[in-house]
Coordinates of C-alpha atoms and ligand atoms in Angstrom, one line a residue:
M14 CA 95.9 14.9 109.5
K15 CA 99.2 16.8 109.8
S16 CA 102.3 15.1 111.3
T17 CA 103.1 15.6 114.9
T18 CA 106.2 17.4 113.9
T19 CA 104.4 19.9 111.8
R20 CA 101.9 20.6 114.6
A21 CA 104.6 20.9 117.2
F22 CA 106.3 23.5 115.1
Q23 CA 103.2 25.5 114.8
W24 CA 102.5 25.5 118.5
V25 CA 106.0 26.5 119.6
G26 CA 106.8 28.9 116.9
T27 CA 108.4 31.4 119.2
L28 CA 110.8 29.1 121.1
A29 CA 114.5 29.0 120.6
A30 CA 115.8 26.6 117.9
G31 CA 117.2 24.1 120.4
A32 CA 113.9 23.8 122.2
L33 CA 112.1 23.6 119.0
L34 CA 114.1 20.6 117.9
L35 CA 113.6 18.9 121.2
T36 CA 109.9 19.4 121.0
A37 CA 109.7 18.2 117.4
C38 CA 111.6 15.0 118.2
G39 CA 110.0 14.5 121.6
S40 CA 106.6 15.2 120.1
S41 CA 105.1 16.4 123.3
D42 CA 101.5 17.6 122.8
E43 CA 101.9 20.2 125.5
G44 CA 105.0 21.8 124.0
A45 CA 108.3 22.3 125.8
A46 CA 108.0 22.0 129.6
G47 CA 108.1 25.3 131.4
Q48 CA 107.3 27.4 128.4
A49 CA 104.1 29.4 128.6
G50 CA 102.2 30.6 125.5
P51 CA 100.1 29.0 122.9
G52 CA 100.2 25.2 122.9
T53 CA 101.7 24.8 126.3
F54 CA 98.5 24.0 128.2
E55 CA 99.9 24.5 131.7
G56 CA 98.5 25.1 135.1
R57 CA 96.1 23.1 137.3
G58 CA 93.3 24.4 139.5
P59 CA 89.7 25.6 139.3
I60 CA 88.2 26.3 135.9
T61 CA 84.8 27.4 134.5
Y62 CA 82.6 25.8 131.8
V63 CA 80.6 28.3 129.9
A64 CA 77.5 27.3 127.9
G65 CA 74.0 28.3 127.0
K66 CA 71.4 27.6 129.7
D67 CA 71.1 23.8 130.2
T68 CA 67.4 23.2 129.6
T69 CA 67.9 19.4 129.9
G70 CA 69.2 19.4 133.5
S71 CA 71.9 16.8 132.6
M72 CA 75.0 19.0 132.8
Q73 CA 75.4 19.8 136.5
P74 CA 75.3 16.1 137.5
M75 CA 78.1 15.4 135.0
L76 CA 80.1 18.4 136.4
D77 CA 79.5 17.1 140.0
H78 CA 81.0 13.8 138.9
W79 CA 84.1 15.6 137.6
N80 CA 84.3 17.7 140.8
K81 CA 84.2 14.6 142.9
L82 CA 87.1 13.1 141.0
H83 CA 89.1 16.3 140.9
P84 CA 88.5 18.2 144.2
K85 CA 91.5 20.5 143.5
E86 CA 90.5 21.2 139.9
K87 CA 86.8 22.0 140.3
V88 CA 84.7 23.3 137.4
T89 CA 82.1 25.9 137.9
F90 CA 79.2 26.1 135.4
I91 CA 78.5 29.5 134.0
Q92 CA 75.2 29.4 132.2
L93 CA 74.5 32.0 129.4
P94 CA 71.1 32.7 127.8
T95 CA 69.4 30.1 125.7
D96 CA 69.5 32.3 122.6
A97 CA 72.6 31.4 120.6
D98 CA 73.3 35.0 119.5
A99 CA 73.3 36.2 123.1
Q100 CA 75.8 33.5 124.0
R101 CA 78.1 34.5 121.1
Q102 CA 78.0 38.1 122.2
Q103 CA 78.9 37.4 125.8
M104 CA 81.7 35.1 124.8
I105 CA 83.1 37.7 122.4
Q106 CA 82.8 40.4 125.1
N107 CA 84.8 38.2 127.5
A108 CA 87.5 37.6 124.8
E109 CA 87.7 41.3 123.9
T110 CA 88.5 42.2 127.5
K111 CA 91.0 39.3 127.6
S112 CA 89.2 38.1 130.8
D113 CA 90.2 34.8 132.3
A114 CA 86.6 34.3 133.7
Y115 CA 85.7 31.8 131.0
T116 CA 87.9 28.7 130.6
V117 CA 86.1 26.1 128.5
L118 CA 83.6 27.4 126.0
S119 CA 80.7 25.5 124.5
L120 CA 81.0 26.9 121.1
D121 CA 78.2 26.6 118.6
V122 CA 79.6 24.8 115.5
V123 CA 79.2 27.9 113.4
W124 CA 81.5 30.1 115.4
T125 CA 84.8 28.1 115.1
S126 CA 86.2 30.1 112.2
E127 CA 85.5 33.5 113.8
F128 CA 86.9 32.6 117.2
A129 CA 89.9 30.8 115.8
A130 CA 90.7 33.7 113.3
H131 CA 90.6 36.2 116.2
Q132 CA 92.8 34.0 118.3
W133 CA 90.1 34.0 121.1
I134 CA 90.5 30.2 121.4
D135 CA 93.6 28.0 121.4
K136 CA 94.6 25.6 118.7
L137 CA 94.3 22.1 120.2
P138 CA 96.5 19.0 120.2
E139 CA 94.6 16.7 117.8
K140 CA 96.0 13.4 119.0
R141 CA 94.7 14.0 122.6
F142 CA 91.2 13.3 121.3
P143 CA 89.7 10.3 119.5
L144 CA 88.6 12.2 116.5
D145 CA 88.8 9.1 114.2
K146 CA 85.9 7.6 116.1
M147 CA 83.7 10.6 115.5
L148 CA 81.4 11.4 112.6
K149 CA 83.5 13.2 109.9
P150 CA 81.2 16.2 109.2
V151 CA 81.0 16.8 112.9
V152 CA 84.8 16.9 113.3
E153 CA 85.0 19.3 110.3
T154 CA 83.0 21.8 112.3
A155 CA 85.8 22.0 114.9
K156 CA 88.5 22.9 112.3
Y157 CA 89.8 26.1 110.9
R158 CA 92.4 26.1 108.2
D159 CA 93.2 22.4 108.9
G160 CA 93.9 23.1 112.6
L161 CA 91.7 21.7 115.4
Y162 CA 90.3 24.5 117.5
A163 CA 87.6 22.7 119.4
V164 CA 86.5 19.2 120.3
P165 CA 83.0 17.9 119.3
A166 CA 80.9 17.4 122.4
S167 CA 77.4 17.1 120.9
S168 CA 76.1 17.2 117.4
D169 CA 72.6 18.4 116.4
G170 CA 70.3 17.6 113.5
G171 CA 66.8 19.0 113.0
M172 CA 64.0 16.4 113.0
L173 CA 60.2 16.6 112.5
Y174 CA 58.4 15.7 115.7
Y175 CA 54.8 14.6 115.1
R176 CA 51.8 13.4 117.1
T177 CA 51.5 9.6 116.3
D178 CA 48.2 9.4 118.1
L179 CA 46.5 12.1 116.1
L180 CA 47.9 11.1 112.7
K181 CA 46.8 7.5 113.3
K182 CA 43.3 8.6 114.3
A183 CA 43.1 10.7 111.1
G184 CA 44.0 7.7 109.0
V185 CA 47.5 9.0 108.2
S186 CA 49.9 6.0 108.4
Q187 CA 53.2 7.6 107.6
P188 CA 54.7 11.0 108.6
P189 CA 54.9 13.4 105.7
T190 CA 58.0 13.6 103.5
T191 CA 57.0 16.7 101.6
W192 CA 55.6 20.1 102.7
A193 CA 52.4 19.5 100.7
E194 CA 51.9 16.2 102.6
L195 CA 52.5 18.0 105.8
K196 CA 49.7 20.5 105.1
A197 CA 47.4 17.8 103.8
D198 CA 48.0 15.8 107.0
C199 CA 47.2 18.8 109.2
A200 CA 43.9 19.3 107.3
K201 CA 42.9 15.7 108.1
V202 CA 44.0 15.9 111.8
K203 CA 42.3 19.2 112.3
K204 CA 38.9 17.6 111.5
L205 CA 39.3 15.5 114.7
P206 CA 37.5 16.8 117.7
E207 CA 40.6 16.3 119.9
A208 CA 42.6 18.6 117.5
E209 CA 40.4 21.6 118.2
G210 CA 42.4 24.7 118.6
M211 CA 45.6 23.0 117.5
S212 CA 48.0 24.5 115.0
C213 CA 49.8 22.7 112.3
Y214 CA 53.5 23.5 112.4
A215 CA 56.3 25.5 114.1
G216 CA 60.0 25.7 114.0
Q217 CA 62.3 28.6 115.2
F218 CA 61.2 31.8 113.4
Q219 CA 62.2 34.5 115.9
K220 CA 64.9 36.8 114.6
Y221 CA 68.0 34.9 115.9
E222 CA 70.3 32.1 114.9
G223 CA 67.4 29.6 115.0
L224 CA 65.9 31.6 112.1
T225 CA 69.1 31.3 110.1
V226 CA 68.9 27.5 110.6
N227 CA 65.2 27.2 109.6
F228 CA 65.7 29.5 106.6
A229 CA 68.7 27.5 105.4
E230 CA 66.8 24.3 105.9
A231 CA 63.9 25.5 103.8
V232 CA 66.2 26.7 101.0
N233 CA 68.2 23.5 101.1
S234 CA 65.1 21.3 101.2
A235 CA 63.8 23.0 98.0
G236 CA 67.1 22.2 96.2
G237 CA 68.7 25.6 96.8
V238 CA 71.8 26.8 98.6
V239 CA 72.8 29.8 100.7
T240 CA 76.4 29.6 99.6
D241 CA 77.7 27.1 97.0
A242 CA 80.3 24.4 97.5
N243 CA 83.1 27.0 97.2
G244 CA 81.5 29.3 99.8
K245 CA 80.2 31.8 97.3
P246 CA 76.7 33.2 98.1
D247 CA 74.1 31.9 95.6
V248 CA 70.8 32.5 97.3
D249 CA 69.0 34.7 94.7
T250 CA 67.6 31.6 92.8
A251 CA 64.3 30.1 91.9
A252 CA 65.0 27.1 94.2
A253 CA 65.8 29.3 97.2
K254 CA 62.6 31.2 96.5
K255 CA 60.5 28.1 96.7
G256 CA 62.0 27.3 100.1
L257 CA 61.4 30.8 101.5
D258 CA 58.0 30.8 100.0
F259 CA 57.0 27.7 101.9
L260 CA 57.8 29.6 105.1
V261 CA 56.1 32.8 104.0
D262 CA 53.0 31.1 102.7
S263 CA 52.8 29.0 105.8
V264 CA 52.7 32.1 108.0
K265 CA 50.1 33.7 105.7
D266 CA 47.8 30.6 105.7
R267 CA 48.4 30.0 109.4
T268 CA 50.0 26.6 108.9
I269 CA 52.5 28.3 111.2
P270 CA 50.5 30.0 113.9
K271 CA 50.7 33.7 114.4
E272 CA 52.8 33.3 117.6
G273 CA 55.2 30.9 115.7
I274 CA 57.1 34.0 114.5
T275 CA 58.2 34.6 118.1
Y276 CA 59.4 31.1 118.9
L277 CA 62.8 30.0 119.9
E278 CA 63.5 26.3 120.5
E279 CA 62.0 26.2 124.0
D280 CA 58.8 28.0 123.0
G281 CA 58.1 25.4 120.3
R282 CA 58.9 22.6 122.7
Q283 CA 56.4 23.9 125.2
A284 CA 53.7 24.4 122.6
F285 CA 54.2 20.8 121.3
Q286 CA 54.3 19.3 124.7
S287 CA 51.1 21.1 125.8
G288 CA 49.2 19.8 122.8
K289 CA 49.1 23.0 120.7
L290 CA 51.0 21.7 117.7
I291 CA 50.7 18.7 115.4
F292 CA 54.2 19.0 113.9
L293 CA 57.3 20.7 115.2
R294 CA 60.8 21.1 113.8
N295 CA 63.3 20.9 116.6
W296 CA 66.5 19.4 117.8
P297 CA 67.0 16.0 119.5
Y298 CA 67.0 17.3 123.0
V299 CA 63.2 17.7 122.8
Y300 CA 62.8 13.9 122.5
S301 CA 63.7 13.2 126.1
L302 CA 61.9 16.1 127.7
A303 CA 58.7 15.4 125.7
G304 CA 58.8 11.9 127.2
K305 CA 58.4 13.4 130.6
S306 CA 55.4 15.6 129.5
D307 CA 51.7 15.1 128.8
I308 CA 52.3 13.8 125.3
K309 CA 54.5 10.9 126.6
G310 CA 54.0 7.9 124.2
K311 CA 52.2 10.1 121.7
Y312 CA 54.9 11.4 119.5
A313 CA 57.7 10.2 117.2
V314 CA 60.3 11.8 114.9
A315 CA 60.9 11.7 111.1
P316 CA 63.3 13.3 108.8
L317 CA 62.4 16.9 107.9
P318 CA 60.1 17.1 104.9
G319 CA 61.0 19.1 101.8
L320 CA 59.6 20.3 98.5
D321 CA 59.7 17.0 96.5
G322 CA 60.7 14.6 99.1
P323 CA 62.7 14.5 102.4
G324 CA 64.5 17.7 103.1
S325 CA 67.8 18.3 104.8
S326 CA 68.7 19.8 108.2
S327 CA 71.3 22.4 109.0
L328 CA 74.2 20.9 110.9
G329 CA 74.0 22.0 114.5
G330 CA 75.9 21.2 117.6
H331 CA 78.4 22.4 120.1
N332 CA 82.2 21.9 120.4
L333 CA 84.4 22.5 123.4
A334 CA 87.0 25.3 122.9
L335 CA 89.6 26.7 125.3
S336 CA 89.7 30.4 125.8
T337 CA 93.1 31.9 125.0
Y338 CA 93.0 34.0 128.1
A339 CA 92.1 31.2 130.6
K340 CA 94.2 29.9 133.4
N341 CA 94.7 26.3 134.4
K342 CA 94.8 25.0 130.8
A343 CA 96.2 21.6 131.8
T344 CA 93.1 21.0 133.8
A345 CA 91.0 22.4 131.0
L346 CA 92.3 20.0 128.5
D347 CA 91.6 17.0 130.8
F348 CA 88.1 18.3 131.4
M349 CA 87.5 18.7 127.7
K350 CA 88.5 15.1 127.2
F351 CA 86.3 14.0 130.0
L352 CA 83.2 15.9 128.7
S353 CA 83.6 14.8 125.1
S354 CA 84.5 11.1 125.9
E355 CA 82.4 8.3 124.3
E356 CA 81.3 7.2 127.7
N357 CA 80.1 10.6 128.8
T358 CA 78.5 11.6 125.6
A359 CA 76.6 8.3 125.7
T360 CA 75.3 9.4 129.2
F361 CA 74.1 12.7 127.6
L362 CA 72.4 10.6 124.9
K363 CA 70.6 8.4 127.5
E364 CA 69.8 11.2 130.0
A365 CA 68.9 14.0 127.6
S366 CA 68.8 12.6 124.1
L367 CA 71.7 14.8 123.0
A368 CA 73.3 13.7 119.7
P369 CA 76.8 12.2 120.4
P370 CA 79.7 12.8 118.1
Y371 CA 80.7 9.1 118.1
A372 CA 79.6 7.1 115.1
A373 CA 79.4 3.7 116.9
L374 CA 76.7 4.9 119.3
Y375 CA 74.3 5.3 116.4
D376 CA 74.6 1.7 115.4
D377 CA 74.4 0.1 118.8
K378 CA 71.4 -2.3 118.6
A379 CA 70.7 -2.1 122.4
L380 CA 70.7 1.7 122.3
I381 CA 68.5 1.8 119.2
G382 CA 66.0 -0.5 121.0
Q383 CA 65.9 2.0 123.9
Y384 CA 66.1 5.2 121.8
P385 CA 64.2 4.7 118.6
Y386 CA 65.0 8.2 117.3
L387 CA 68.7 7.2 116.8
P388 CA 68.5 6.1 113.1
V389 CA 66.5 9.2 112.1
L390 CA 69.0 11.4 114.0
K391 CA 72.0 9.8 112.4
E392 CA 70.5 10.3 109.0
S393 CA 69.7 13.9 109.8
I394 CA 73.3 14.6 110.9
L395 CA 74.9 12.8 108.0
R396 CA 72.7 14.5 105.4
A397 CA 72.9 17.9 107.2
V398 CA 74.2 20.9 105.4
P399 CA 76.7 23.1 107.2
R400 CA 76.0 26.8 107.5
P401 CA 78.6 29.0 105.9
R402 CA 82.0 28.4 107.4
V403 CA 83.3 32.0 107.4
V404 CA 85.2 34.2 109.8
Q405 CA 82.5 36.9 109.3
Y406 CA 79.8 34.5 110.4
G407 CA 78.3 37.3 112.7
D408 CA 77.6 39.5 109.6
V409 CA 76.4 36.5 107.5
T410 CA 73.8 35.4 110.1
A411 CA 72.7 38.9 110.8
A412 CA 71.9 39.4 107.1
V413 CA 70.0 36.1 106.9
Q414 CA 68.0 36.9 110.0
R415 CA 67.1 40.4 108.8
E416 CA 66.0 39.4 105.3
A417 CA 64.2 36.1 106.2
Y418 CA 62.4 38.0 109.0
A419 CA 61.4 40.8 106.6
A420 CA 59.9 38.2 104.3
L421 CA 58.1 36.2 107.0
T422 CA 56.5 39.4 108.5
G423 CA 55.5 40.6 105.1
S424 CA 57.5 43.8 105.0
K425 CA 59.4 42.5 101.9
S426 CA 58.5 40.0 99.1
S427 CA 60.5 36.8 99.1
A428 CA 62.1 37.8 95.8
Q429 CA 63.2 41.2 97.2
A430 CA 64.5 39.6 100.4
L431 CA 66.6 37.1 98.5
K432 CA 68.0 39.7 96.2
D433 CA 69.0 41.9 99.2
L434 CA 70.4 38.9 101.0
Q435 CA 72.5 37.9 98.1
E436 CA 74.0 41.4 98.0
A437 CA 74.6 41.6 101.7
L438 CA 76.3 38.1 101.7
Q439 CA 78.5 39.1 98.8
K440 CA 79.5 42.2 100.8
S441 CA 80.2 40.4 104.1
T442 CA 82.0 37.4 102.6
G443 CA 83.8 39.5 99.9
R444 CA 82.9 36.9 97.3
Ligands
LIG511 C1 71.1 24.5 118.5 C2 72.2 24.0 117.5 C3 73.1 25.2 117.1 C4 72.2 26.2 116.5 C5 71.1 26.7 117.5 C6 70.2 27.7 116.8 O1 71.7 24.9 119.7 O2 73.0 23.0 118.2 O3 74.0 24.7 116.2 O4 73.0 27.3 116.0 O5 70.4 25.6 117.9 O6 69.2 28.1 117.7

């Protein structure tokens, strides 16, 4: 972490030297009083909170709670579509018109660099937030060039949901750790009369951000990478091909049902809850909702399977960012602190099984007793692989989606898709 002085200098770069000195010594996080501009965080009054549609129903009660405590600084919830790419587009449109309609943005973890580099979001005062209590990889997603541009609110790790009742009945005592086991388990379960008409597996294979996630997971879980440790594209490899082939072959042999190619998160959840799927790759939010459905008590979660053993998830989640063009930034900062507090993220965990950014909540014995998915989730997040952290993320994900979808729908071979993807990624990242 940088010293307060350094950060203060960065935020008040345009102030007169005297004021600069004062700020540096006084180390005010909000910058010099009375000065507008980056880092000043002034103004109190109504704000908006902008996020993808809340499928869990847990957000409005939390906002009502804030509004009761802050009647003069009420927050209005603006819900965008569930599809991550559509959210990104609307947020970018708002920024490009310099509109003040959006105050606090729920940014997908993969958008931080792009939004920060374009100065669509403000650099934030690190010491206002208890970052040291949060999981390190989660905090990293909120940074750009060592500066904090967002505050972790919820993390996300992919998990394998499975039907405990059916596996048990079919004589399968443990969830699969490899793709081959997953297919073998499905074959056993499908022999049961109650599994008639069921399909084996689904994830998110529609052409959108969810496909980027599922593609990257398949590649990583076969020992490949999309970009290497230095951010260089390296996806045209034998290991990556094994990962993509798992998905392509699964579509071909109907391990993934035909309609699986159209699924976003919510479609898969509905299919699993209505008894159409034996296995589902999805995020933690499904755990709580499935508990209120017909399969209540009949499912559990396991780490994602891979080629030779457990696979790895893509690191997901959402951070709170402050739109550069917003009004009432003092209120906004308080609200961001409120929404990302340990107490309130614990409430989201209990109400909606959302993954909190705070490390301690995953080791709390009482919580684990009540929420048995916590250890699997913690493991999933800590082992998760970040998607490329690049300013040109929009181009990167569009290329992944285009090539992965072409392979899944059979219009290109896996080998050709990976070759074309490697070229496209080299072009968009300039590496
Ligand atoms: C979840 C994740 C997010 C990811 C998206 C893909 O919302 O939290 O990181 O990009 O799913 O659909």
